């Protein structure tokens, strides 16, 4: 497999295919075979773990599961991609979210690569859609493991854009849950306000199956439904969105309109800039207080993480409270709109995955939604003219993941029916 052998490495494994086969032992064998075939190039895993437990009960029927290495998995060290934890002892028990996935019938098969403490310093993982491009961060290993078909489902965690961005770059679906939807016990986090659980699958339809199982709903996953009304988000003043990404979002909006969906613009004003500023303040302030051991050892951390912790240590309570108040004010306005619209639809990242492996891309398009505490679904299926994945995101009301998954599934069906490269629109030539 060479640097540009995208078709060889990018082969997501649908959770629905696993469920239809109904053979957990065969799925584990498939996972191991695919691991041997592609992981020497993709490098998605920190450690694989032998499966010794009996055939599991539960609606996910033994689905092989990847676990991001900031989440405790019993018997395996949680090293968080950091030299500070190189000698960490094995976790004595599963994190609460891992226990919930086991109860749903998933079977952990190992720990996936994270950036250093889920911040910016990249791990070794490569993007299955184009091996010379970043897979994003920080849940890079989980996104790549799903995109390369090594598992049909994997756990992520998001404080800024750690789930949405790698899913968009790698061409798979993602869900960032409402913060607090499930306990965070056993997860090494950065910010109690912002930290949220995430999950990766091949498609939004797979996400709906996975989340219904995790949530213990006896009525199964929500049926994809074309939305009635959506808000179209073009970010304002917080980053240069690639012209192909802008064209992709506009084309999907046009297709939705053709199907009778009411699509209205989400006016930004200064909201996007204020929310990004609030997110940066909350994250820095809380990270410095959540990770005191790392604050005391900044000389052994990457410079981006050390800078975050140093900035956070210098922030005062009043600045933290002012940032939270700004987020609360905008949250009230957005929730009023989401009472009458099904979701906000917009770009999941500034563009396709940047070339190179020494940086993880920019999470700026996730920061506003994360500080608002709103769930998001990453919708795959679009490609750039060069064949790189372009991801959309749908944003919904807190605690309404089921409705958001149904809406995103309806959008996904439109994308899949009309998938083709997104070509730039000459009228938007001012964007990069």
Coordinates of C-alpha atoms in Angstrom, one line a residue:
X1 CA 0.0 0.0 0.0
X2 CA 1.6 3.3 -1.0
X3 CA 1.0 6.9 0.1
X4 CA -1.9 7.5 -2.3
X5 CA -3.6 4.1 -2.0
X6 CA -6.7 5.6 -0.5
X7 CA -9.1 3.0 -1.7
X8 CA -7.0 0.2 0.0
X9 CA -7.0 1.8 3.4
X10 CA -10.4 3.6 3.4
X11 CA -13.1 0.9 3.7
X12 CA -15.5 1.6 6.6
X13 CA -17.3 -1.4 8.1
X14 CA -21.0 -0.8 8.6
X15 CA -22.4 -1.7 12.0
X16 CA -25.5 -2.8 10.2
X17 CA -23.5 -5.3 8.3
X18 CA -22.1 -6.7 11.5
X19 CA -25.6 -6.9 13.0
X20 CA -27.0 -8.6 9.8
X21 CA -24.3 -11.3 9.9
X22 CA -25.2 -12.2 13.5
X23 CA -21.9 -13.9 14.1
X24 CA -19.8 -12.2 16.8
X25 CA -16.9 -14.7 16.4
X26 CA -16.7 -14.0 12.7
X27 CA -16.8 -10.2 13.3
X28 CA -13.8 -10.5 15.8
X29 CA -11.9 -12.5 13.1
X30 CA -12.7 -9.9 10.5
X31 CA -11.5 -7.1 12.9
X32 CA -8.2 -9.0 13.5
X33 CA -7.7 -9.6 9.8
X34 CA -8.3 -6.0 8.8
X35 CA -6.0 -4.9 11.6
X36 CA -3.2 -7.0 10.2
X37 CA -3.9 -5.8 6.7
X38 CA -3.9 -2.0 7.2
X39 CA -2.8 -1.0 10.6
X40 CA 0.9 -1.1 9.8
X41 CA 0.2 1.9 7.6
X42 CA -2.8 3.5 9.5
X43 CA -1.4 3.2 13.0
X44 CA -4.7 3.6 14.7
X45 CA -4.0 1.6 17.9
X46 CA -2.0 2.0 21.0
X47 CA -2.7 -1.5 22.2
X48 CA -4.8 -4.4 21.1
X49 CA -6.4 -6.5 23.8
X50 CA -7.4 -10.2 23.6
X51 CA -11.1 -11.0 23.8
X52 CA -11.6 -13.6 26.5
X53 CA -15.1 -12.9 27.6
X54 CA -18.1 -15.1 26.5
X55 CA -20.4 -14.2 23.7
X56 CA -22.1 -11.0 25.0
X57 CA -25.8 -10.3 25.3
X58 CA -27.2 -7.0 24.1
X59 CA -28.4 -5.3 20.9
X60 CA -24.9 -4.7 19.5
X61 CA -24.3 -8.4 19.4
X62 CA -20.6 -8.5 20.1
X63 CA -19.6 -5.5 17.8
X64 CA -15.8 -5.0 18.1
X65 CA -15.2 -1.6 19.8
X66 CA -12.2 0.8 19.8
X67 CA -11.6 2.8 23.0
X68 CA -9.8 6.1 22.9
X69 CA -6.8 6.1 25.2
X70 CA -8.1 8.8 27.6
X71 CA -10.9 6.4 28.6
X72 CA -10.2 3.7 31.2
X73 CA -10.4 0.1 30.0
X74 CA -9.9 -2.5 32.7
X75 CA -6.5 -4.2 32.6
X76 CA -5.0 -1.6 30.2
X77 CA -3.0 1.5 31.1
X78 CA -4.5 4.9 30.2
X79 CA -1.5 6.7 28.9
X80 CA -3.3 9.7 27.2
X81 CA -0.6 9.9 24.5
X82 CA 1.8 11.4 27.0
X83 CA 5.3 10.6 28.2
X84 CA 4.1 11.7 31.7
X85 CA 2.0 8.5 31.7
X86 CA 4.4 6.1 30.1
X87 CA 4.6 4.0 33.3
X88 CA 0.9 4.2 34.2
X89 CA -0.5 1.0 35.8
X90 CA -3.4 -0.8 34.2
X91 CA -6.8 0.6 34.9
X92 CA -8.5 -1.4 37.6
X93 CA -12.0 -1.0 36.1
X94 CA -13.8 0.2 33.1
X95 CA -14.9 3.8 32.7
X96 CA -18.6 4.2 33.1
X97 CA -19.0 4.8 29.4
X98 CA -17.1 1.6 28.5
X99 CA -19.3 -0.3 31.0
X100 CA -22.4 1.1 29.2
X101 CA -21.1 0.0 25.8
X102 CA -20.4 -3.5 27.2
X103 CA -24.0 -3.6 28.5
X104 CA -25.2 -2.7 25.0
X105 CA -23.3 -5.7 23.7
X106 CA -20.1 -4.2 22.3
X107 CA -16.7 -5.9 23.0
X108 CA -13.6 -3.7 23.4
X109 CA -10.7 -4.9 21.3
X110 CA -8.1 -2.3 22.3
X111 CA -7.1 1.3 22.9
X112 CA -6.9 3.8 20.1
X113 CA -4.4 6.6 19.6
X114 CA -5.1 10.1 21.1
X115 CA -3.1 13.3 20.9
X116 CA -1.3 14.3 24.1
X117 CA -4.0 14.6 26.7
X118 CA -6.6 15.1 23.9
X119 CA -5.0 18.4 22.9
X120 CA -2.9 19.3 19.8
X121 CA 0.3 17.3 19.8
X122 CA -0.4 14.5 17.2
X123 CA 0.1 10.8 17.6
X124 CA 1.4 8.5 14.8
X125 CA -2.0 7.8 13.2
X126 CA -2.5 8.5 9.4
X127 CA -5.7 9.3 7.5
X128 CA -7.1 6.2 5.8
X129 CA -8.7 8.4 3.1
X130 CA -5.2 9.8 2.2
X131 CA -2.3 8.4 4.2
X132 CA -0.2 11.6 3.8
X133 CA -2.9 13.8 5.3
X134 CA -3.7 14.3 9.0
X135 CA -6.6 12.3 10.5
X136 CA -7.4 15.2 12.8
X137 CA -7.3 15.2 16.6
X138 CA -7.7 14.2 19.2
X139 CA -9.7 11.1 18.6
X140 CA -7.6 10.3 15.6
X141 CA -7.1 6.6 16.3
X142 CA -10.8 5.9 16.8
X143 CA -11.8 7.8 13.6
X144 CA -9.1 6.0 11.6
X145 CA -10.0 2.6 13.0
X146 CA -13.6 3.0 11.8
X147 CA -12.6 4.6 8.5
X148 CA -10.2 1.7 7.7
X149 CA -12.8 -1.0 8.6
X150 CA -10.9 -2.3 11.6
X151 CA -14.0 -1.9 13.9
X152 CA -17.6 -0.9 13.2
X153 CA -17.8 1.4 16.2
X154 CA -15.3 3.3 18.4
X155 CA -15.4 5.7 21.4
X156 CA -14.1 9.3 21.2
X157 CA -14.3 12.3 23.5
X158 CA -14.6 16.0 22.6
X159 CA -13.7 19.1 24.5
X160 CA -13.1 21.3 21.4
X161 CA -13.4 19.5 18.0
X162 CA -11.8 16.1 18.9
X163 CA -14.6 14.0 17.4
X164 CA -16.3 16.2 14.7
X165 CA -13.0 17.1 13.0
X166 CA -11.4 13.6 12.7
X167 CA -14.7 12.2 11.5
X168 CA -14.9 14.9 8.8
X169 CA -11.3 14.4 7.7
X170 CA -11.5 10.6 7.6
X171 CA -15.0 10.4 6.0
X172 CA -17.0 8.7 8.7
X173 CA -20.0 9.6 10.9
X174 CA -19.8 11.0 14.4
X175 CA -21.9 11.8 17.4
X176 CA -20.9 14.3 20.1
X177 CA -23.4 13.8 23.0
X178 CA -24.8 16.5 25.2
X179 CA -22.3 17.0 28.1
X180 CA -23.6 15.1 31.1
X181 CA -25.7 12.6 29.0
X182 CA -23.6 9.8 30.4
X183 CA -21.2 9.9 33.4
X184 CA -17.5 10.8 32.7
X185 CA -16.1 8.6 35.6
X186 CA -12.9 7.0 34.3
X187 CA -12.3 9.6 31.5
X188 CA -9.2 11.8 31.7
X189 CA -10.7 15.1 30.8
X190 CA -9.7 18.8 30.4
X191 CA -12.9 20.7 31.2
X192 CA -15.9 19.5 33.3
X193 CA -18.1 22.1 31.4
X194 CA -17.0 21.1 27.9
X195 CA -16.0 17.4 28.0
X196 CA -18.5 15.2 26.1
X197 CA -18.6 11.6 25.0
X198 CA -18.4 10.8 21.3
X199 CA -18.8 7.8 19.0
X200 CA -17.7 7.0 15.4
X201 CA -19.4 4.7 12.9
X202 CA -19.4 4.3 9.1
X203 CA -22.8 6.1 8.6
X204 CA -25.3 8.2 10.4
X205 CA -27.7 5.2 10.2
X206 CA -25.1 3.2 12.1
X207 CA -24.9 5.9 14.7
X208 CA -28.6 5.7 15.3
X209 CA -28.3 1.9 15.9
X210 CA -25.4 2.4 18.2
X211 CA -26.9 5.2 20.3
X212 CA -30.2 3.5 20.7
X213 CA -28.4 0.4 22.0
X214 CA -26.2 2.6 24.3
X215 CA -29.3 4.5 25.6
X216 CA -31.2 1.3 26.3
X217 CA -34.2 2.2 24.2
X218 CA -36.4 -0.9 23.5
X219 CA -38.0 0.8 20.5
X220 CA -34.8 0.8 18.5
X221 CA -33.1 3.5 16.5
X222 CA -35.0 6.6 15.1
X223 CA -36.1 6.4 11.5
X224 CA -34.3 8.8 9.3
X225 CA -36.6 11.7 8.4
X226 CA -36.1 14.5 6.0
X227 CA -36.3 17.7 8.2
X228 CA -39.1 20.1 7.9
X229 CA -37.1 23.3 8.6
X230 CA -33.3 23.7 9.1
X231 CA -31.0 26.7 9.7
X232 CA -28.0 27.0 7.4
X233 CA -24.8 28.1 9.1
X234 CA -22.0 29.8 7.3
X235 CA -19.4 30.6 10.0
X236 CA -18.7 34.3 10.4
X237 CA -15.3 35.8 11.4
X238 CA -13.8 32.7 12.9
X239 CA -11.8 31.0 10.1
X240 CA -11.4 30.8 6.4
X241 CA -13.7 28.1 5.2
X242 CA -12.4 26.3 2.0
X243 CA -14.3 27.3 -1.1
X244 CA -15.1 23.6 -1.8
X245 CA -16.6 23.2 1.6
X246 CA -18.8 26.3 1.2
X247 CA -19.9 24.9 -2.2
X248 CA -20.7 21.5 -0.6
X249 CA -22.8 23.1 2.1
X250 CA -24.7 25.3 -0.4
X251 CA -25.3 22.3 -2.7
X252 CA -26.8 20.2 0.1
X253 CA -29.0 23.2 1.1
X254 CA -30.2 23.5 -2.5
X255 CA -31.0 19.8 -2.6
X256 CA -33.0 20.0 0.7
X257 CA -34.9 23.0 -0.7
X258 CA -35.8 21.0 -3.8
X259 CA -37.3 18.4 -1.5
X260 CA -39.5 20.9 0.2
X261 CA -37.4 21.6 3.2
X262 CA -37.5 25.2 4.5
X263 CA -33.9 26.3 4.7
X264 CA -33.2 29.7 6.4
X265 CA -29.9 31.4 7.1
X266 CA -28.6 31.4 10.7
X267 CA -27.5 35.0 11.1
X268 CA -24.2 35.2 13.0
X269 CA -23.4 38.8 13.9
X270 CA -20.7 38.7 16.5
X271 CA -22.0 35.4 18.0
X272 CA -19.4 33.1 16.5
X273 CA -16.5 35.2 17.6
X274 CA -17.9 35.6 21.1
X275 CA -18.5 31.9 21.5
X276 CA -15.1 30.9 20.3
X277 CA -13.5 33.4 22.8
X278 CA -15.7 32.0 25.5
X279 CA -14.8 28.5 24.7
X280 CA -11.1 29.2 24.8
X281 CA -11.4 30.9 28.2
X282 CA -13.5 28.1 29.7
X283 CA -11.2 25.4 28.4
X284 CA -8.0 27.0 29.6
X285 CA -9.4 28.0 33.0
X286 CA -10.8 24.5 33.7
X287 CA -7.9 22.6 32.2
X288 CA -5.5 24.3 34.6
X289 CA -7.6 23.2 37.6
X290 CA -8.5 19.8 36.3
X291 CA -4.9 18.8 35.6
X292 CA -2.8 20.1 38.4
X293 CA -0.1 17.4 38.0
X294 CA 0.4 18.5 34.4
X295 CA 0.5 22.2 35.4
X296 CA 3.4 21.2 37.6
X297 CA 5.2 19.5 34.8
X298 CA 4.8 21.8 31.8
X299 CA 8.4 21.4 30.9
X300 CA 7.6 17.8 29.9
X301 CA 4.6 18.7 27.8
X302 CA 4.3 19.9 24.2
X303 CA 4.3 23.6 23.9
X304 CA 0.7 24.0 22.9
X305 CA -0.6 22.1 25.9
X306 CA 1.9 23.8 28.2
X307 CA 0.7 27.2 26.9
X308 CA -2.9 26.2 27.5
X309 CA -2.2 25.3 31.1
X310 CA -0.1 28.4 31.7
X311 CA -2.8 30.7 30.3
X312 CA -5.5 28.9 32.3
X313 CA -3.5 29.2 35.6
X314 CA -3.4 32.9 35.0
X315 CA -7.1 33.4 34.5
X316 CA -9.3 34.7 37.3
X317 CA -12.7 33.4 38.4
X318 CA -14.4 36.6 37.1
X319 CA -13.1 35.8 33.5
X320 CA -14.4 32.3 33.7
X321 CA -17.8 33.4 34.9
X322 CA -18.0 36.1 32.2
X323 CA -17.3 33.5 29.5
X324 CA -20.0 31.1 30.9
X325 CA -22.4 34.0 31.0
X326 CA -21.8 34.9 27.4
X327 CA -22.4 31.3 26.4
X328 CA -25.6 31.2 28.4
X329 CA -26.9 34.3 26.7
X330 CA -26.3 32.8 23.2
X331 CA -27.6 29.4 24.3
X332 CA -31.0 30.9 25.2
X333 CA -31.2 32.5 21.7
X334 CA -30.3 29.3 19.9
X335 CA -32.7 27.2 21.9
X336 CA -35.5 29.5 21.0
X337 CA -34.7 28.9 17.3
X338 CA -34.3 25.2 17.8
X339 CA -37.8 25.1 19.2
X340 CA -39.1 25.7 15.7
X341 CA -36.3 24.3 13.5
X342 CA -35.1 20.7 13.3
X343 CA -31.4 21.4 13.4
X344 CA -28.6 23.7 12.3
X345 CA -26.7 22.4 9.3
X346 CA -23.1 23.6 8.5
X347 CA -19.5 22.7 7.7
X348 CA -17.9 20.3 10.2
X349 CA -14.4 21.6 9.4
X350 CA -12.8 24.4 7.5
X351 CA -12.1 22.1 4.6
X352 CA -10.7 18.6 3.7
X353 CA -7.8 17.2 5.8
X354 CA -4.7 19.3 5.4
X355 CA -1.6 17.5 4.0
X356 CA 1.0 16.4 6.5
X357 CA 1.1 14.6 9.9
X358 CA 2.7 17.2 12.2
X359 CA -0.5 19.1 12.9
X360 CA -4.1 18.1 13.4
X361 CA -6.1 20.9 11.7
X362 CA -8.2 23.6 13.2
X363 CA -11.2 22.7 15.6
X364 CA -12.6 26.3 15.4
X365 CA -15.9 25.2 13.8
X366 CA -16.7 23.0 16.8
X367 CA -15.9 25.5 19.5
X368 CA -19.1 27.5 19.4
X369 CA -21.3 24.4 19.6
X370 CA -19.2 22.8 22.4
X371 CA -19.4 25.8 24.7
X372 CA -23.2 25.9 24.1
X373 CA -23.4 22.3 25.2
X374 CA -25.3 21.2 22.1
X375 CA -25.1 17.7 20.6
X376 CA -23.7 17.4 17.0
X377 CA -23.8 14.7 14.4
X378 CA -21.1 14.5 11.7
X379 CA -22.5 13.6 8.3
X380 CA -20.1 12.0 5.8
X381 CA -20.5 11.4 2.0
X382 CA -19.2 14.5 0.3
X383 CA -15.8 14.6 -1.4
X384 CA -13.6 17.4 -2.7
X385 CA -12.5 17.5 -6.3
X386 CA -9.3 15.6 -5.3
X387 CA -11.4 12.9 -3.5
X388 CA -10.8 13.9 0.1
X389 CA -13.8 13.7 2.5
X390 CA -15.8 16.8 3.3
X391 CA -17.9 16.5 6.4
X392 CA -21.1 18.4 7.4
X393 CA -22.4 18.7 10.9
X394 CA -25.9 18.9 12.2
X395 CA -26.5 20.6 15.6
X396 CA -29.6 20.1 17.8
X397 CA -31.1 20.8 21.1
X398 CA -29.5 19.4 24.3
X399 CA -30.7 16.0 25.3
X400 CA -32.4 15.5 22.0
X401 CA -29.9 13.2 20.3
X402 CA -32.6 10.9 19.0
X403 CA -34.3 13.6 17.0
X404 CA -31.0 15.0 15.8
X405 CA -29.9 11.5 14.5
X406 CA -33.2 11.2 12.7
X407 CA -32.7 14.6 11.0
X408 CA -29.1 13.9 10.2
X409 CA -30.1 10.6 8.7
X410 CA -32.5 12.3 6.4
X411 CA -29.8 14.7 5.3
X412 CA -27.4 11.8 4.8
X413 CA -29.9 10.1 2.5
X414 CA -29.9 13.2 0.3
X415 CA -26.1 13.4 0.3
X416 CA -25.7 9.7 -0.6
X417 CA -28.2 10.1 -3.5
X418 CA -26.2 13.0 -5.0
X419 CA -22.7 12.3 -3.9
X420 CA -20.1 13.8 -6.3
X421 CA -17.1 16.1 -5.9
X422 CA -17.9 19.6 -4.7
X423 CA -16.7 22.1 -7.2
X424 CA -16.1 25.7 -6.2
X425 CA -18.6 28.3 -7.1
X426 CA -16.9 31.2 -8.9
X427 CA -19.1 33.8 -7.1
X428 CA -17.4 32.7 -3.8
X429 CA -13.9 33.2 -5.1
X430 CA -12.9 35.4 -2.2
X431 CA -12.7 32.5 0.2
X432 CA -9.6 30.4 0.4

